[in-house]
PDB file of C-alpha atoms in Angstrom:
ATOM      1  CA  UNK A 124      25.560   7.957 -16.770  1.00 67.00           C
ATOM      2  CA  UNK A 125      22.996   6.658 -14.111  1.00 77.00           C
ATOM      3  CA  UNK A 126      25.084   4.467 -11.759  1.00 77.00           C
ATOM      4  CA  UNK A 127      21.861   2.285 -11.022  1.00 74.00           C
ATOM      5  CA  UNK A 128      21.926   0.984 -14.618  1.00 75.00           C
ATOM      6  CA  UNK A 129      23.955  -1.855 -13.660  1.00 75.00           C
ATOM      7  CA  UNK A 130      21.590  -2.842 -10.794  1.00 74.00           C
ATOM      8  CA  UNK A 131      18.788  -3.198 -13.205  1.00 73.00           C
ATOM      9  CA  UNK A 132      17.839  -6.889 -14.535  1.00 79.00           C
ATOM     10  CA  UNK A 133      17.557  -8.177 -18.169  1.00 78.00           C
ATOM     11  CA  UNK A 134      13.733  -8.475 -18.943  1.00 76.00           C
ATOM     12  CA  UNK A 135      12.140 -12.289 -18.963  1.00 76.00           C
ATOM     13  CA  UNK A 136      11.950 -12.479 -22.581  1.00 74.00           C
ATOM     14  CA  UNK A 137      15.833 -11.474 -22.793  1.00 80.00           C
ATOM     15  CA  UNK A 138      17.145 -14.083 -20.346  1.00 83.00           C
ATOM     16  CA  UNK A 139      14.801 -16.545 -21.991  1.00 81.00           C
ATOM     17  CA  UNK A 140      16.409 -16.294 -25.672  1.00 82.00           C
ATOM     18  CA  UNK A 141      20.086 -16.575 -23.703  1.00 87.00           C
ATOM     19  CA  UNK A 142      18.600 -19.997 -22.022  1.00 87.00           C
ATOM     20  CA  UNK A 143      17.670 -21.051 -25.229  1.00 84.00           C
ATOM     21  CA  UNK A 144      20.323 -19.639 -27.316  1.00 85.00           C
ATOM     22  CA  UNK A 145      22.086 -23.318 -28.019  1.00 88.00           C
ATOM     23  CA  UNK A 146      18.792 -25.484 -28.120  1.00 88.00           C
ATOM     24  CA  UNK A 147      16.952 -26.565 -31.493  1.00 85.00           C
ATOM     25  CA  UNK A 148      12.997 -26.126 -31.782  1.00 82.00           C
ATOM     26  CA  UNK A 149      11.306 -29.516 -31.984  1.00 85.00           C
ATOM     27  CA  UNK A 150      10.406 -29.916 -35.616  1.00 86.00           C
ATOM     28  CA  UNK A 151       7.108 -31.804 -34.921  1.00 90.00           C
ATOM     29  CA  UNK A 152       5.589 -28.846 -32.751  1.00 90.00           C
ATOM     30  CA  UNK A 153       4.302 -25.799 -34.024  1.00 86.00           C
ATOM     31  CA  UNK A 154       5.750 -22.491 -32.069  1.00 79.00           C
ATOM     32  CA  UNK A 155       3.645 -21.027 -29.363  1.00 76.00           C
ATOM     33  CA  UNK A 156       4.460 -17.186 -29.586  1.00 72.00           C
ATOM     34  CA  UNK A 157       4.279 -15.979 -25.645  1.00 66.00           C
ATOM     35  CA  UNK A 158       4.593 -12.188 -26.285  1.00 62.00           C
ATOM     36  CA  UNK A 159       0.598 -11.966 -26.504  1.00 60.00           C
ATOM     37  CA  UNK A 160       1.174  -7.812 -25.582  1.00 63.00           C
ATOM     38  CA  UNK A 161       1.426  -6.691 -29.448  1.00 68.00           C
ATOM     39  CA  UNK A 162      -1.518  -7.212 -32.037  1.00 68.00           C
ATOM     40  CA  UNK A 163      -1.024  -9.523 -34.570  1.00 72.00           C
ATOM     41  CA  UNK A 164      -4.466  -9.263 -36.599  1.00 78.00           C
ATOM     42  CA  UNK A 165      -5.519  -7.184 -39.406  1.00 85.00           C
ATOM     43  CA  UNK A 166      -6.838  -3.348 -37.963  1.00 85.00           C
ATOM     44  CA  UNK A 167     -10.085  -3.071 -39.076  1.00 90.00           C
ATOM     45  CA  UNK A 168     -11.357  -1.387 -42.506  1.00 95.00           C
ATOM     46  CA  UNK A 169     -12.588   1.686 -40.777  1.00 95.00           C
ATOM     47  CA  UNK A 170      -9.687   2.456 -38.609  1.00 90.00           C
ATOM     48  CA  UNK A 171      -7.353   2.482 -41.391  1.00 94.00           C
ATOM     49  CA  UNK A 172      -9.759   4.602 -43.503  1.00 96.00           C
ATOM     50  CA  UNK A 173      -9.800   7.080 -40.447  1.00 92.00           C
ATOM     51  CA  UNK A 174      -5.992   7.167 -40.394  1.00 91.00           C
ATOM     52  CA  UNK A 175      -5.831   8.094 -44.059  1.00 94.00           C
ATOM     53  CA  UNK A 176      -8.103  11.171 -44.489  1.00 94.00           C
ATOM     54  CA  UNK A 177      -6.128  12.169 -41.382  1.00 89.00           C
ATOM     55  CA  UNK A 178      -2.907  11.828 -42.422  1.00 91.00           C
ATOM     56  CA  UNK A 179      -2.450  15.416 -43.012  1.00 88.00           C
ATOM     57  CA  UNK A 180      -2.017  16.025 -38.870  1.00 84.00           C
ATOM     58  CA  UNK A 181       1.297  14.081 -39.212  1.00 83.00           C
ATOM     59  CA  UNK A 182       2.773  17.219 -40.615  1.00 85.00           C
ATOM     60  CA  UNK A 183       3.188  18.351 -37.296  1.00 84.00           C
ATOM     61  CA  UNK A 184       3.844  17.849 -33.716  1.00 85.00           C
ATOM     62  CA  UNK A 185       1.340  16.250 -31.114  1.00 83.00           C
ATOM     63  CA  UNK A 186       0.628  18.338 -28.194  1.00 88.00           C
ATOM     64  CA  UNK A 187       1.719  16.569 -24.566  1.00 89.00           C
ATOM     65  CA  UNK A 188      -2.175  16.653 -23.632  1.00 92.00           C
ATOM     66  CA  UNK A 189      -3.401  15.172 -26.779  1.00 90.00           C
ATOM     67  CA  UNK A 190      -6.244  16.170 -28.777  1.00 90.00           C
ATOM     68  CA  UNK A 191      -9.788  17.168 -26.224  1.00 94.00           C
ATOM     69  CA  UNK A 192     -11.582  14.543 -28.639  1.00 93.00           C
ATOM     70  CA  UNK A 193      -9.675  11.566 -27.086  1.00 93.00           C
ATOM     71  CA  UNK A 194      -9.193  12.655 -23.906  1.00 96.00           C
ATOM     72  CA  UNK A 195     -13.381  13.577 -23.562  1.00 97.00           C
ATOM     73  CA  UNK A 196     -13.650   9.924 -25.430  1.00 96.00           C
ATOM     74  CA  UNK A 197     -11.535   8.576 -22.497  1.00 96.00           C
ATOM     75  CA  UNK A 198     -12.923  10.228 -19.402  1.00 97.00           C
ATOM     76  CA  UNK A 199     -16.588   9.126 -21.074  1.00 98.00           C
ATOM     77  CA  UNK A 200     -15.157   5.772 -21.173  1.00 97.00           C
ATOM     78  CA  UNK A 201     -14.350   5.677 -18.037  1.00 97.00           C
ATOM     79  CA  UNK A 202     -16.714   7.172 -16.414  1.00 97.00           C
ATOM     80  CA  UNK A 203     -19.437   4.133 -18.064  1.00 97.00           C
ATOM     81  CA  UNK A 204     -17.003   1.215 -17.152  1.00 96.00           C
ATOM     82  CA  UNK A 205     -16.363   2.128 -13.963  1.00 97.00           C
ATOM     83  CA  UNK A 206     -19.544   3.907 -12.970  1.00 96.00           C
ATOM     84  CA  UNK A 207     -17.801   7.309 -12.309  1.00 96.00           C
ATOM     85  CA  UNK A 208     -19.845  10.383 -11.468  1.00 93.00           C
ATOM     86  CA  UNK A 209     -17.606  12.804 -13.792  1.00 94.00           C
ATOM     87  CA  UNK A 210     -13.807  12.082 -15.135  1.00 96.00           C
ATOM     88  CA  UNK A 211     -12.023  15.666 -16.263  1.00 96.00           C
ATOM     89  CA  UNK A 212     -10.953  15.373 -19.621  1.00 97.00           C
ATOM     90  CA  UNK A 213      -8.448  18.438 -18.927  1.00 96.00           C
ATOM     91  CA  UNK A 214      -7.057  17.880 -15.531  1.00 95.00           C
ATOM     92  CA  UNK A 215      -7.268  13.527 -15.029  1.00 96.00           C
ATOM     93  CA  UNK A 216      -6.859  12.281 -18.135  1.00 97.00           C
ATOM     94  CA  UNK A 217      -3.085  11.891 -19.989  1.00 96.00           C
ATOM     95  CA  UNK A 218      -2.919   9.890 -23.130  1.00 95.00           C
ATOM     96  CA  UNK A 219       0.316   8.764 -23.139  1.00 93.00           C
ATOM     97  CA  UNK A 220       2.288   6.539 -26.362  1.00 88.00           C
ATOM     98  CA  UNK A 221       3.109   3.447 -23.824  1.00 88.00           C
ATOM     99  CA  UNK A 222       2.185   3.154 -20.504  1.00 90.00           C
ATOM    100  CA  UNK A 223       5.367   1.040 -19.667  1.00 90.00           C
ATOM    101  CA  UNK A 224       6.961   4.635 -20.883  1.00 93.00           C
ATOM    102  CA  UNK A 225       4.829   6.374 -18.666  1.00 95.00           C
ATOM    103  CA  UNK A 226       5.288   4.609 -15.257  1.00 96.00           C
ATOM    104  CA  UNK A 227       9.028   4.836 -16.058  1.00 95.00           C
ATOM    105  CA  UNK A 228       8.303   8.327 -15.631  1.00 95.00           C
ATOM    106  CA  UNK A 229       6.024   8.669 -13.518  1.00 97.00           C
ATOM    107  CA  UNK A 230       8.011   6.726 -10.838  1.00 96.00           C
ATOM    108  CA  UNK A 231      10.796   9.467 -11.912  1.00 95.00           C
ATOM    109  CA  UNK A 232       8.416  11.976 -11.211  1.00 95.00           C
ATOM    110  CA  UNK A 233       7.041  10.543  -8.171  1.00 95.00           C
ATOM    111  CA  UNK A 234      10.312   9.879  -5.711  1.00 95.00           C
ATOM    112  CA  UNK A 235      11.479  12.691  -3.424  1.00 92.00           C
ATOM    113  CA  UNK A 236      14.445  12.960  -1.679  1.00 88.00           C
ATOM    114  CA  UNK A 237      13.856  15.685   0.566  1.00 81.00           C
ATOM    115  CA  UNK A 238      15.644  14.751   3.613  1.00 66.00           C
ATOM    116  CA  UNK A 239      13.214  13.447   5.388  1.00 66.00           C
ATOM    117  CA  UNK A 240      13.140  10.538   4.245  1.00 65.00           C
ATOM    118  CA  UNK A 241      16.435   8.675   3.431  1.00 72.00           C
ATOM    119  CA  UNK A 242      14.856   5.954   2.083  1.00 88.00           C
ATOM    120  CA  UNK A 243      11.951   6.558  -0.380  1.00 95.00           C
ATOM    121  CA  UNK A 244       9.895   2.854  -0.719  1.00 97.00           C
ATOM    122  CA  UNK A 245       8.169   1.527  -3.431  1.00 97.00           C
ATOM    123  CA  UNK A 246       6.164  -0.946  -2.561  1.00 97.00           C
ATOM    124  CA  UNK A 247       5.154  -3.535  -5.236  1.00 96.00           C
ATOM    125  CA  UNK A 248       3.741  -7.474  -5.767  1.00 95.00           C
ATOM    126  CA  UNK A 249       5.916  -9.877  -6.850  1.00 92.00           C
ATOM    127  CA  UNK A 250       6.344 -11.569  -9.247  1.00 90.00           C
ATOM    128  CA  UNK A 251       5.828  -8.267 -11.378  1.00 83.00           C
ATOM    129  CA  UNK A 252       6.294  -5.959 -14.243  1.00 85.00           C
ATOM    130  CA  UNK A 253       9.860  -5.257 -14.801  1.00 88.00           C
ATOM    131  CA  UNK A 254       9.442  -1.981 -15.223  1.00 92.00           C
ATOM    132  CA  UNK A 255       8.342  -1.297 -11.476  1.00 93.00           C
ATOM    133  CA  UNK A 256      11.386  -2.580 -10.582  1.00 93.00           C
ATOM    134  CA  UNK A 257      13.700  -0.880 -12.580  1.00 92.00           C
ATOM    135  CA  UNK A 258      11.837   2.678 -12.467  1.00 93.00           C
ATOM    136  CA  UNK A 259      11.990   1.955  -8.866  1.00 94.00           C
ATOM    137  CA  UNK A 260      15.886   1.566  -8.813  1.00 93.00           C
ATOM    138  CA  UNK A 261      16.634   4.533 -11.132  1.00 92.00           C
ATOM    139  CA  UNK A 262      14.595   6.764  -9.268  1.00 94.00           C
ATOM    140  CA  UNK A 263      16.817   6.067  -6.094  1.00 93.00           C
ATOM    141  CA  UNK A 264      13.973   4.451  -4.515  1.00 95.00           C
ATOM    142  CA  UNK A 265      13.562   1.051  -2.763  1.00 95.00           C
ATOM    143  CA  UNK A 266      11.560  -1.785  -3.763  1.00 95.00           C
ATOM    144  CA  UNK A 267      10.094  -3.909  -1.364  1.00 97.00           C
ATOM    145  CA  UNK A 268       8.523  -6.895  -2.782  1.00 96.00           C
ATOM    146  CA  UNK A 269       4.891  -8.320  -1.542  1.00 96.00           C
ATOM    147  CA  UNK A 270       4.816 -12.272  -2.538  1.00 95.00           C
ATOM    148  CA  UNK A 271       1.852 -13.139  -4.092  1.00 94.00           C
ATOM    149  CA  UNK A 272       1.385 -16.926  -3.639  1.00 93.00           C
ATOM    150  CA  UNK A 273      -0.996 -19.800  -3.222  1.00 93.00           C
ATOM    151  CA  UNK A 274      -1.888 -18.833   0.619  1.00 91.00           C
ATOM    152  CA  UNK A 275      -3.320 -14.978  -0.085  1.00 90.00           C
ATOM    153  CA  UNK A 276      -4.992 -16.276  -3.516  1.00 89.00           C
ATOM    154  CA  UNK A 277      -2.011 -14.931  -5.854  1.00 91.00           C
ATOM    155  CA  UNK A 278      -3.159 -11.149  -4.932  1.00 88.00           C
ATOM    156  CA  UNK A 279      -0.384 -10.561  -2.191  1.00 88.00           C
ATOM    157  CA  UNK A 280      -0.705 -10.465   1.026  1.00 90.00           C
ATOM    158  CA  UNK A 281      -0.548  -6.694   2.097  1.00 93.00           C
ATOM    159  CA  UNK A 282      -1.358  -6.511   5.197  1.00 92.00           C
ATOM    160  CA  UNK A 283       1.724  -8.231   5.949  1.00 92.00           C
ATOM    161  CA  UNK A 284       3.480  -5.915   4.910  1.00 95.00           C
ATOM    162  CA  UNK A 285       5.679  -4.379   8.345  1.00 95.00           C
ATOM    163  CA  UNK A 286       4.222  -0.352  10.018  1.00 94.00           C
ATOM    164  CA  UNK A 287       8.407   1.448   9.011  1.00 95.00           C
ATOM    165  CA  UNK A 288       7.735  -0.089   5.347  1.00 96.00           C
ATOM    166  CA  UNK A 289       4.843   2.308   4.890  1.00 96.00           C
ATOM    167  CA  UNK A 290       6.188   5.219   7.285  1.00 95.00           C
ATOM    168  CA  UNK A 291       8.378   5.296   4.502  1.00 95.00           C
ATOM    169  CA  UNK A 292       6.624   4.054   1.322  1.00 97.00           C
ATOM    170  CA  UNK A 293       5.821   7.233  -1.109  1.00 97.00           C
ATOM    171  CA  UNK A 294       4.524   5.060  -3.860  1.00 98.00           C
ATOM    172  CA  UNK A 295       2.518   2.013  -4.475  1.00 98.00           C
ATOM    173  CA  UNK A 296       1.902  -0.248  -7.275  1.00 97.00           C
ATOM    174  CA  UNK A 297      -1.259  -2.452  -7.729  1.00 97.00           C
ATOM    175  CA  UNK A 298      -1.627  -5.170 -11.041  1.00 95.00           C
ATOM    176  CA  UNK A 299      -5.554  -5.726 -11.418  1.00 95.00           C
ATOM    177  CA  UNK A 300      -6.086  -7.732 -12.764  1.00 94.00           C
ATOM    178  CA  UNK A 301      -3.116  -9.531 -11.544  1.00 93.00           C
ATOM    179  CA  UNK A 302      -0.164 -10.137 -14.261  1.00 89.00           C
ATOM    180  CA  UNK A 303       1.038 -13.155 -14.341  1.00 88.00           C
ATOM    181  CA  UNK A 304      -1.148 -14.342 -11.437  1.00 90.00           C
ATOM    182  CA  UNK A 305      -5.318 -13.163 -12.920  1.00 91.00           C
ATOM    183  CA  UNK A 306      -5.438 -13.053  -9.313  1.00 93.00           C
ATOM    184  CA  UNK A 307      -8.114  -9.486  -8.645  1.00 95.00           C
ATOM    185  CA  UNK A 308      -8.485  -7.245  -5.746  1.00 95.00           C
ATOM    186  CA  UNK A 309     -12.025  -7.202  -3.631  1.00 96.00           C
ATOM    187  CA  UNK A 310     -13.532  -3.503  -2.451  1.00 97.00           C
ATOM    188  CA  UNK A 311     -12.332  -4.827   0.624  1.00 96.00           C
ATOM    189  CA  UNK A 312      -8.628  -4.686  -0.481  1.00 96.00           C
ATOM    190  CA  UNK A 313      -8.862  -1.293  -2.234  1.00 97.00           C
ATOM    191  CA  UNK A 314     -10.790   0.106   0.460  1.00 97.00           C
ATOM    192  CA  UNK A 315      -7.113  -1.411   3.170  1.00 97.00           C
ATOM    193  CA  UNK A 316      -4.657   0.348   0.997  1.00 97.00           C
ATOM    194  CA  UNK A 317      -7.264   3.901   0.046  1.00 97.00           C
ATOM    195  CA  UNK A 318      -7.069   4.093   3.365  1.00 96.00           C
ATOM    196  CA  UNK A 319      -2.999   2.775   4.450  1.00 97.00           C
ATOM    197  CA  UNK A 320      -2.428   5.631   1.824  1.00 97.00           C
ATOM    198  CA  UNK A 321      -4.633   8.121   3.197  1.00 96.00           C
ATOM    199  CA  UNK A 322      -2.496   7.660   6.910  1.00 96.00           C
ATOM    200  CA  UNK A 323       0.455   7.341   5.664  1.00 96.00           C
ATOM    201  CA  UNK A 324       0.124   9.733   2.376  1.00 95.00           C
ATOM    202  CA  UNK A 325       1.802   7.563  -0.675  1.00 97.00           C
ATOM    203  CA  UNK A 326       0.130   7.285  -3.962  1.00 98.00           C
ATOM    204  CA  UNK A 327      -1.341   4.537  -5.434  1.00 98.00           C
ATOM    205  CA  UNK A 328      -1.012   3.420  -8.858  1.00 98.00           C
ATOM    206  CA  UNK A 329      -2.932   0.636  -9.976  1.00 97.00           C
ATOM    207  CA  UNK A 330      -1.881  -1.262 -13.122  1.00 96.00           C
ATOM    208  CA  UNK A 331      -5.050  -1.965 -14.793  1.00 96.00           C
ATOM    209  CA  UNK A 332      -4.199  -2.930 -18.574  1.00 93.00           C
ATOM    210  CA  UNK A 333      -5.888  -6.059 -18.803  1.00 92.00           C
ATOM    211  CA  UNK A 334      -9.015  -5.329 -16.952  1.00 95.00           C
ATOM    212  CA  UNK A 335     -10.729  -5.662 -19.843  1.00 93.00           C
ATOM    213  CA  UNK A 336      -9.755  -9.334 -19.779  1.00 90.00           C
ATOM    214  CA  UNK A 337     -12.503 -11.548 -17.558  1.00 90.00           C
ATOM    215  CA  UNK A 338     -15.126 -14.575 -18.145  1.00 89.00           C
ATOM    216  CA  UNK A 339     -17.885 -13.018 -16.227  1.00 90.00           C
ATOM    217  CA  UNK A 340     -17.601 -10.131 -13.454  1.00 93.00           C
ATOM    218  CA  UNK A 341     -15.680  -6.811 -14.513  1.00 95.00           C
ATOM    219  CA  UNK A 342     -12.819  -6.663 -12.265  1.00 96.00           C
ATOM    220  CA  UNK A 343     -12.974  -3.325  -9.274  1.00 97.00           C
ATOM    221  CA  UNK A 344     -11.027  -0.689 -10.728  1.00 97.00           C
ATOM    222  CA  UNK A 345      -9.373   1.805  -8.201  1.00 98.00           C
ATOM    223  CA  UNK A 346     -11.004   4.593  -9.310  1.00 98.00           C
ATOM    224  CA  UNK A 347     -14.249   2.690  -9.024  1.00 97.00           C
ATOM    225  CA  UNK A 348     -13.016   1.910  -5.608  1.00 98.00           C
ATOM    226  CA  UNK A 349     -12.847   5.911  -4.802  1.00 97.00           C
ATOM    227  CA  UNK A 350     -15.878   6.694  -6.773  1.00 96.00           C
ATOM    228  CA  UNK A 351     -17.397   3.886  -4.042  1.00 96.00           C
ATOM    229  CA  UNK A 352     -15.814   5.680  -0.644  1.00 95.00           C
ATOM    230  CA  UNK A 353     -17.291   9.407  -2.274  1.00 93.00           C
ATOM    231  CA  UNK A 354     -13.422   9.695  -3.137  1.00 92.00           C
ATOM    232  CA  UNK A 355     -14.302  11.586  -6.448  1.00 90.00           C
ATOM    233  CA  UNK A 356     -11.600  13.844  -6.276  1.00 92.00           C
ATOM    234  CA  UNK A 357      -9.074  10.304  -6.254  1.00 96.00           C
ATOM    235  CA  UNK A 358      -7.090  12.002  -3.777  1.00 95.00           C
ATOM    236  CA  UNK A 359      -2.903  10.489  -4.546  1.00 97.00           C
ATOM    237  CA  UNK A 360      -4.839   7.553  -7.055  1.00 97.00           C
ATOM    238  CA  UNK A 361      -3.490   7.248 -10.682  1.00 98.00           C
ATOM    239  CA  UNK A 362      -4.558   4.555 -13.048  1.00 98.00           C
ATOM    240  CA  UNK A 363      -2.690   3.219 -16.080  1.00 97.00           C
ATOM    241  CA  UNK A 364      -4.432   1.668 -19.048  1.00 95.00           C
ATOM    242  CA  UNK A 365      -3.901   0.367 -22.718  1.00 91.00           C
ATOM    243  CA  UNK A 366      -5.150  -0.629 -25.458  1.00 85.00           C
ATOM    244  CA  UNK A 367      -2.762  -3.648 -27.060  1.00 78.00           C
ATOM    245  CA  UNK A 368      -3.858  -5.754 -24.222  1.00 74.00           C
ATOM    246  CA  UNK A 369      -7.930  -5.568 -25.233  1.00 68.00           C
ATOM    247  CA  UNK A 370      -6.725  -4.942 -28.616  1.00 61.00           C
TER     248      UNK A 370
END
């Protein structure tokens, strides 16, 4: 058993349930559900039809990389949405069952205890998606929190992170658009972080689960910023997307 499990915190909804367990709801008001990540609407009929037509495929285990047709569709969507020249569906796209599980596994794979870095660090915004912290702790890395405040437009002041922290950093998490603040990264923000990544050789993991929720102008994603800088190989950059939020 990983002893670092004792350092993990309960999820916010679990904390809320504990706080409210002895309270009585006000019967005059309608309950407002905050768990909006799970789609509640009826699935479109054509989706159910396709599922029924392909039930025979449930008789075998899926491959880790998934169907080529799915990866190709994802690659084409990324190219269209983020103005990319080419995304390789075989080497640059990997379907997952959920972004939380993918983020956790990614952190375990990325953090390296090779003896040259006795305190590998994961930089993340605060407030944050709790899996960032939990995955870092279980990988025996040190979380470094960048506060998102009104003074920095709720994006986090990455320019205020001390240089000695960046020298230990192996992974940087960015949430864009940010949850829960709603702030978005500009091209200048991305370029600054990409240059830092080049300088200190850390990976940027951009959590873009909310990329399709916006009022007018679509947020600039990490891959889009890379392409604008001529970095079509997306060196040290990985992006996580999710279907559940946009559904």
